[in-house]
Amino acid sequence: DVKVTQSSRYLVKRTGEKVFLECVQDMDHENMFWYRQDPGLGLRLIYFSYDVKMKEKGDIPEGYSVSREKKERFSLILESASTNQTSMYLCASSLVGLNTEAFFGQGTRLTVV
Amino acid sequence: DQQVKQNSPSLSVQEGRISILNCDYTNSMFDYFLWYKKYPAEGPTFLISISSIKDKNEDGRFTVFLNKSAKHLSLHIVPSQPGDSAVYFCAASASRPGTYKYIFGTGTRLKVLA
């Protein structure tokens, strides 16, 4: 079974803090993704990576950066957390190729106060 | 611009009846479509998918239909069970190299009434 593990289930951070969300997958997947889920807005893509050290902006990259130094690990960084970044953050991974599905981690509920 | 749309935020269905969840897309480059199910405080889990070369795919109680000309897909759940109560997301991707991302809709909350 594919396993995508996010480092925290729940986080509470203060405004202005630098926040790191970590994600590890164990199936040697090339692609990794960070989404956020908000009520009424669905899952919105923040960043994705199709290889080590490669990254591409998704639909809402502002206020975020990412790091992929190893194939199995994809980190999302909130440079200076703000209250509008309170959300559920979801990491996913997938194989490269036709007709493959993404596998998700359990999510991190981040609250910025 | 929402490329994948789920226009019904919620749906209630009686146990044993059919649930039909709908999804529309605008980008004609999409050629692979997926449905995910999500419970609160958990990550989405993959349910079923369909390639654009097909118009129907079945897996047990779940069937996905694709109408490419209308850019519309639907998920049928028959018979619906209380455990199916969750938020359902449709997603789409394009198989061109370099565009491996998945674009999700806003979700439909399904409630199956016992």
mmCIF file of C-alpha atoms in Angstrom:
data_model
loop_
_atom_site.group_PDB
_atom_site.id
_atom_site.type_symbol
_atom_site.label_atom_id
_atom_site.label_comp_id
_atom_site.label_asym_id
_atom_site.label_seq_id
_atom_site.Cartn_x
_atom_site.Cartn_y
_atom_site.Cartn_z
ATOM 1 C CA ASP A 1 0.000 0.000 0.000
ATOM 2 C CA VAL A 2 1.136 3.499 -0.828
ATOM 3 C CA LYS A 3 1.717 5.556 2.225
ATOM 4 C CA VAL A 4 1.859 9.324 2.302
ATOM 5 C CA THR A 5 2.624 10.647 5.745
ATOM 6 C CA GLN A 6 2.276 14.231 6.905
ATOM 7 C CA SER A 7 4.283 15.147 9.961
ATOM 8 C CA SER A 8 1.462 16.696 11.989
ATOM 9 C CA ARG A 9 -2.297 16.247 12.175
ATOM 10 C CA TYR A 10 -2.902 19.539 13.970
ATOM 11 C CA LEU A 11 -0.763 22.654 14.280
ATOM 12 C CA VAL A 12 -1.347 26.005 15.926
ATOM 13 C CA LYS A 13 1.051 28.795 14.985
ATOM 14 C CA ARG A 14 1.257 32.507 15.609
ATOM 15 C CA THR A 15 0.999 35.196 12.953
ATOM 16 C CA GLY A 16 4.397 35.949 11.457
ATOM 17 C CA GLU A 17 5.943 32.590 12.345
ATOM 18 C CA LYS A 18 7.753 30.523 9.743
ATOM 19 C CA VAL A 19 5.932 27.208 9.416
ATOM 20 C CA PHE A 20 7.177 23.963 7.919
ATOM 21 C CA LEU A 21 4.790 21.208 6.819
ATOM 22 C CA GLU A 22 6.513 17.967 5.987
ATOM 23 C CA CYS A 23 5.348 15.141 3.759
ATOM 24 C CA VAL A 24 6.980 11.784 3.077
ATOM 25 C CA GLN A 25 5.915 9.087 0.629
ATOM 26 C CA ASP A 26 7.246 5.558 0.510
ATOM 27 C CA MET A 27 6.398 4.450 -3.034
ATOM 28 C CA ASP A 28 9.129 6.118 -5.067
ATOM 29 C CA HIS A 29 6.624 8.438 -6.750
ATOM 30 C CA GLU A 30 8.034 11.138 -8.972
ATOM 31 C CA ASN A 31 5.209 13.632 -8.483
ATOM 32 C CA MET A 32 4.302 15.307 -5.232
ATOM 33 C CA PHE A 33 1.688 17.955 -4.540
ATOM 34 C CA TRP A 34 0.515 20.344 -1.875
ATOM 35 C CA TYR A 35 -3.152 21.351 -1.767
ATOM 36 C CA ARG A 36 -5.236 23.279 0.687
ATOM 37 C CA GLN A 37 -8.882 22.577 1.359
ATOM 38 C CA ASP A 38 -11.275 25.331 2.377
ATOM 39 C CA PRO A 39 -15.070 25.202 2.696
ATOM 40 C CA GLY A 40 -16.767 26.005 -0.592
ATOM 41 C CA LEU A 41 -13.462 26.206 -2.444
ATOM 42 C CA GLY A 42 -12.537 22.538 -2.716
ATOM 43 C CA LEU A 43 -8.922 21.463 -3.078
ATOM 44 C CA ARG A 44 -6.677 24.121 -4.504
ATOM 45 C CA LEU A 45 -3.176 23.353 -5.742
ATOM 46 C CA ILE A 46 -0.420 25.360 -4.066
ATOM 47 C CA TYR A 47 2.734 23.790 -5.551
ATOM 48 C CA PHE A 48 3.756 20.568 -7.176
ATOM 49 C CA SER A 49 7.025 18.858 -7.947
ATOM 50 C CA TYR A 50 7.743 16.328 -10.674
ATOM 51 C CA ASP A 51 11.325 15.560 -9.666
ATOM 52 C CA VAL A 52 13.915 16.276 -7.006
ATOM 53 C CA LYS A 53 14.679 20.000 -6.825
ATOM 54 C CA MET A 54 12.013 20.685 -9.460
ATOM 55 C CA LYS A 55 8.898 22.621 -8.549
ATOM 56 C CA GLU A 56 6.066 24.415 -10.258
ATOM 57 C CA LYS A 57 3.541 26.884 -8.948
ATOM 58 C CA GLY A 58 -0.026 25.796 -8.677
ATOM 59 C CA ASP A 59 -3.051 28.046 -8.568
ATOM 60 C CA ILE A 60 -2.393 29.756 -5.207
ATOM 61 C CA PRO A 61 1.371 29.880 -4.515
ATOM 62 C CA GLU A 62 1.441 33.328 -2.887
ATOM 63 C CA GLY A 63 2.785 33.217 0.652
ATOM 64 C CA TYR A 64 4.177 29.706 0.247
ATOM 65 C CA SER A 65 7.380 28.058 -0.891
ATOM 66 C CA VAL A 66 8.407 24.427 -1.210
ATOM 67 C CA SER A 67 11.483 22.272 -0.989
ATOM 68 C CA ARG A 68 12.202 18.872 -2.489
ATOM 69 C CA GLU A 69 15.744 17.782 -1.697
ATOM 70 C CA LYS A 70 14.973 14.064 -1.717
ATOM 71 C CA LYS A 71 12.534 12.153 -3.870
ATOM 72 C CA GLU A 72 10.442 10.926 -0.967
ATOM 73 C CA ARG A 73 10.088 14.239 0.869
ATOM 74 C CA PHE A 74 8.210 17.402 -0.089
ATOM 75 C CA SER A 75 8.048 20.306 2.325
ATOM 76 C CA LEU A 76 5.660 23.256 2.292
ATOM 77 C CA ILE A 77 6.917 26.449 3.911
ATOM 78 C CA LEU A 78 4.829 29.363 5.061
ATOM 79 C CA GLU A 79 7.414 32.139 5.178
ATOM 80 C CA SER A 80 5.367 34.375 7.488
ATOM 81 C CA ALA A 81 2.138 32.770 8.574
ATOM 82 C CA SER A 82 -1.042 34.806 8.356
ATOM 83 C CA THR A 83 -4.555 34.110 9.592
ATOM 84 C CA ASN A 84 -5.824 33.614 6.048
ATOM 85 C CA GLN A 85 -3.535 30.600 5.810
ATOM 86 C CA THR A 86 -5.596 28.776 8.407
ATOM 87 C CA SER A 87 -6.702 25.717 6.477
ATOM 88 C CA MET A 88 -6.470 21.974 5.960
ATOM 89 C CA TYR A 89 -3.276 21.174 4.073
ATOM 90 C CA LEU A 90 -3.090 17.987 2.031
ATOM 91 C CA CYS A 91 -0.021 16.393 0.531
ATOM 92 C CA ALA A 92 -0.274 13.886 -2.314
ATOM 93 C CA SER A 93 1.998 11.853 -4.539
ATOM 94 C CA SER A 94 1.644 10.013 -7.828
ATOM 95 C CA LEU A 95 3.585 8.177 -10.452
ATOM 96 C CA VAL A 96 4.494 9.870 -13.692
ATOM 97 C CA GLY A 97 2.605 8.438 -16.612
ATOM 98 C CA LEU A 98 -0.779 8.063 -18.139
ATOM 99 C CA ASN A 99 -3.851 7.477 -16.067
ATOM 100 C CA THR A 100 -2.438 7.339 -12.592
ATOM 101 C CA GLU A 101 -4.135 8.455 -9.413
ATOM 102 C CA ALA A 102 -2.798 10.619 -6.634
ATOM 103 C CA PHE A 103 -2.498 9.251 -3.116
ATOM 104 C CA PHE A 104 -3.110 11.615 -0.240
ATOM 105 C CA GLY A 105 -1.792 11.953 3.255
ATOM 106 C CA GLN A 106 -4.092 12.347 6.227
ATOM 107 C CA GLY A 107 -3.936 16.131 6.186
ATOM 108 C CA THR A 108 -2.644 18.813 8.532
ATOM 109 C CA ARG A 109 -5.144 21.172 10.096
ATOM 110 C CA LEU A 110 -3.209 24.426 10.542
ATOM 111 C CA THR A 111 -4.588 27.236 12.650
ATOM 112 C CA VAL A 112 -2.799 30.595 12.592
ATOM 113 C CA VAL A 113 -3.694 32.844 15.522
ATOM 114 C CA ASP B 1 -11.336 30.425 -13.436
ATOM 115 C CA GLN B 2 -12.725 27.147 -12.128
ATOM 116 C CA GLN B 3 -11.777 24.468 -14.639
ATOM 117 C CA VAL B 4 -13.582 21.693 -12.757
ATOM 118 C CA LYS B 5 -17.000 22.479 -11.334
ATOM 119 C CA GLN B 6 -19.308 20.656 -9.002
ATOM 120 C CA ASN B 7 -22.413 22.781 -8.924
ATOM 121 C CA SER B 8 -24.244 20.914 -6.181
ATOM 122 C CA PRO B 9 -22.651 21.585 -2.793
ATOM 123 C CA SER B 10 -24.804 18.958 -1.107
ATOM 124 C CA LEU B 11 -27.059 16.013 -1.818
ATOM 125 C CA SER B 12 -29.285 13.898 0.431
ATOM 126 C CA VAL B 13 -30.396 10.425 -0.599
ATOM 127 C CA GLN B 14 -32.334 7.669 1.104
ATOM 128 C CA GLU B 15 -30.434 4.482 1.924
ATOM 129 C CA GLY B 16 -30.764 1.936 -0.863
ATOM 130 C CA ARG B 17 -31.515 4.514 -3.554
ATOM 131 C CA ILE B 18 -29.191 5.829 -6.245
ATOM 132 C CA SER B 19 -26.862 8.771 -5.600
ATOM 133 C CA ILE B 20 -25.818 10.781 -8.647
ATOM 134 C CA LEU B 21 -23.016 13.289 -8.289
ATOM 135 C CA ASN B 22 -22.194 15.577 -11.192
ATOM 136 C CA CYS B 23 -19.081 17.327 -12.410
ATOM 137 C CA ASP B 24 -18.385 19.634 -15.353
ATOM 138 C CA TYR B 25 -15.062 20.695 -16.792
ATOM 139 C CA THR B 26 -14.000 23.379 -19.224
ATOM 140 C CA ASN B 27 -10.499 22.386 -20.358
ATOM 141 C CA SER B 28 -10.619 20.104 -23.408
ATOM 142 C CA MET B 29 -7.031 18.979 -22.694
ATOM 143 C CA PHE B 30 -8.228 16.966 -19.696
ATOM 144 C CA ASP B 31 -8.196 13.284 -20.558
ATOM 145 C CA TYR B 32 -8.277 11.483 -17.237
ATOM 146 C CA PHE B 33 -10.899 11.965 -14.570
ATOM 147 C CA LEU B 34 -11.035 10.759 -10.996
ATOM 148 C CA TRP B 35 -13.437 10.686 -8.081
ATOM 149 C CA TYR B 36 -12.265 10.929 -4.485
ATOM 150 C CA LYS B 37 -14.142 10.479 -1.244
ATOM 151 C CA LYS B 38 -13.239 12.454 1.840
ATOM 152 C CA TYR B 39 -14.277 12.039 5.445
ATOM 153 C CA PRO B 40 -13.760 14.905 7.923
ATOM 154 C CA ALA B 41 -10.225 15.244 9.278
ATOM 155 C CA GLU B 42 -8.890 12.658 6.813
ATOM 156 C CA GLY B 43 -7.184 12.847 3.449
ATOM 157 C CA PRO B 44 -9.154 12.092 0.278
ATOM 158 C CA THR B 45 -9.164 8.470 -0.857
ATOM 159 C CA PHE B 46 -9.298 7.458 -4.485
ATOM 160 C CA LEU B 47 -12.595 5.911 -5.548
ATOM 161 C CA ILE B 48 -12.782 5.400 -9.283
ATOM 162 C CA SER B 49 -11.425 6.904 -12.473
ATOM 163 C CA ILE B 50 -12.106 7.039 -16.186
ATOM 164 C CA SER B 51 -9.973 7.702 -19.206
ATOM 165 C CA SER B 52 -11.296 9.879 -22.008
ATOM 166 C CA ILE B 53 -11.231 6.911 -24.388
ATOM 167 C CA LYS B 54 -14.094 5.372 -22.407
ATOM 168 C CA ASP B 55 -17.556 6.585 -21.592
ATOM 169 C CA LYS B 56 -18.232 4.328 -18.612
ATOM 170 C CA ASN B 57 -16.281 2.610 -15.875
ATOM 171 C CA GLU B 58 -17.735 0.410 -13.185
ATOM 172 C CA ASP B 59 -16.382 -0.804 -9.863
ATOM 173 C CA GLY B 60 -18.881 -2.547 -7.641
ATOM 174 C CA ARG B 61 -21.521 -0.071 -6.518
ATOM 175 C CA PHE B 62 -19.723 2.824 -8.203
ATOM 176 C CA THR B 63 -20.039 3.774 -11.859
ATOM 177 C CA VAL B 64 -18.569 6.810 -13.536
ATOM 178 C CA PHE B 65 -19.981 8.107 -16.825
ATOM 179 C CA LEU B 66 -18.151 10.500 -19.118
ATOM 180 C CA ASN B 67 -19.784 12.649 -21.799
ATOM 181 C CA LYS B 68 -16.891 14.305 -23.611
ATOM 182 C CA SER B 69 -18.995 16.381 -25.952
ATOM 183 C CA ALA B 70 -20.773 17.937 -22.980
ATOM 184 C CA LYS B 71 -17.593 18.003 -20.859
ATOM 185 C CA HIS B 72 -19.554 16.324 -18.107
ATOM 186 C CA LEU B 73 -19.020 13.359 -15.851
ATOM 187 C CA SER B 74 -21.141 11.782 -13.192
ATOM 188 C CA LEU B 75 -20.671 9.290 -10.385
ATOM 189 C CA HIS B 76 -23.489 6.856 -9.643
ATOM 190 C CA ILE B 77 -23.619 4.990 -6.362
ATOM 191 C CA VAL B 78 -26.109 2.123 -6.260
ATOM 192 C CA PRO B 79 -27.344 1.227 -3.725
ATOM 193 C CA SER B 80 -26.359 4.091 -1.459
ATOM 194 C CA GLN B 81 -25.317 3.205 2.073
ATOM 195 C CA PRO B 82 -24.964 5.362 5.210
ATOM 196 C CA GLY B 83 -21.191 4.780 5.108
ATOM 197 C CA ASP B 84 -21.122 6.577 1.762
ATOM 198 C CA SER B 85 -21.873 9.842 3.553
ATOM 199 C CA ALA B 86 -18.815 11.987 2.821
ATOM 200 C CA VAL B 87 -17.612 14.787 0.593
ATOM 201 C CA TYR B 88 -16.949 13.692 -2.978
ATOM 202 C CA PHE B 89 -14.463 15.504 -5.183
ATOM 203 C CA CYS B 90 -14.022 15.068 -8.879
ATOM 204 C CA ALA B 91 -10.624 15.764 -10.370
ATOM 205 C CA ALA B 92 -9.149 16.011 -13.837
ATOM 206 C CA SER B 93 -5.702 15.798 -15.322
ATOM 207 C CA ALA B 94 -4.066 16.094 -18.718
ATOM 208 C CA SER B 95 -1.546 13.498 -19.812
ATOM 209 C CA ARG B 96 0.801 15.838 -21.605
ATOM 210 C CA PRO B 97 4.325 15.641 -20.127
ATOM 211 C CA GLY B 98 4.918 18.402 -17.632
ATOM 212 C CA THR B 99 1.275 18.787 -16.779
ATOM 213 C CA TYR B 100 0.783 15.998 -14.318
ATOM 214 C CA LYS B 101 -1.198 18.027 -11.861
ATOM 215 C CA TYR B 102 -4.707 17.197 -10.753
ATOM 216 C CA ILE B 103 -7.358 19.913 -10.739
ATOM 217 C CA PHE B 104 -10.157 19.372 -8.253
ATOM 218 C CA GLY B 105 -13.709 20.576 -8.050
ATOM 219 C CA THR B 106 -15.270 22.192 -5.004
ATOM 220 C CA GLY B 107 -16.854 18.992 -3.737
ATOM 221 C CA THR B 108 -20.354 17.662 -3.083
ATOM 222 C CA ARG B 109 -21.355 16.622 0.410
ATOM 223 C CA LEU B 110 -23.414 13.438 0.193
ATOM 224 C CA LYS B 111 -25.654 12.459 3.059
ATOM 225 C CA VAL B 112 -27.241 9.022 2.926
ATOM 226 C CA LEU B 113 -30.217 8.810 5.232
ATOM 227 C CA ALA B 114 -30.917 5.524 7.025
#
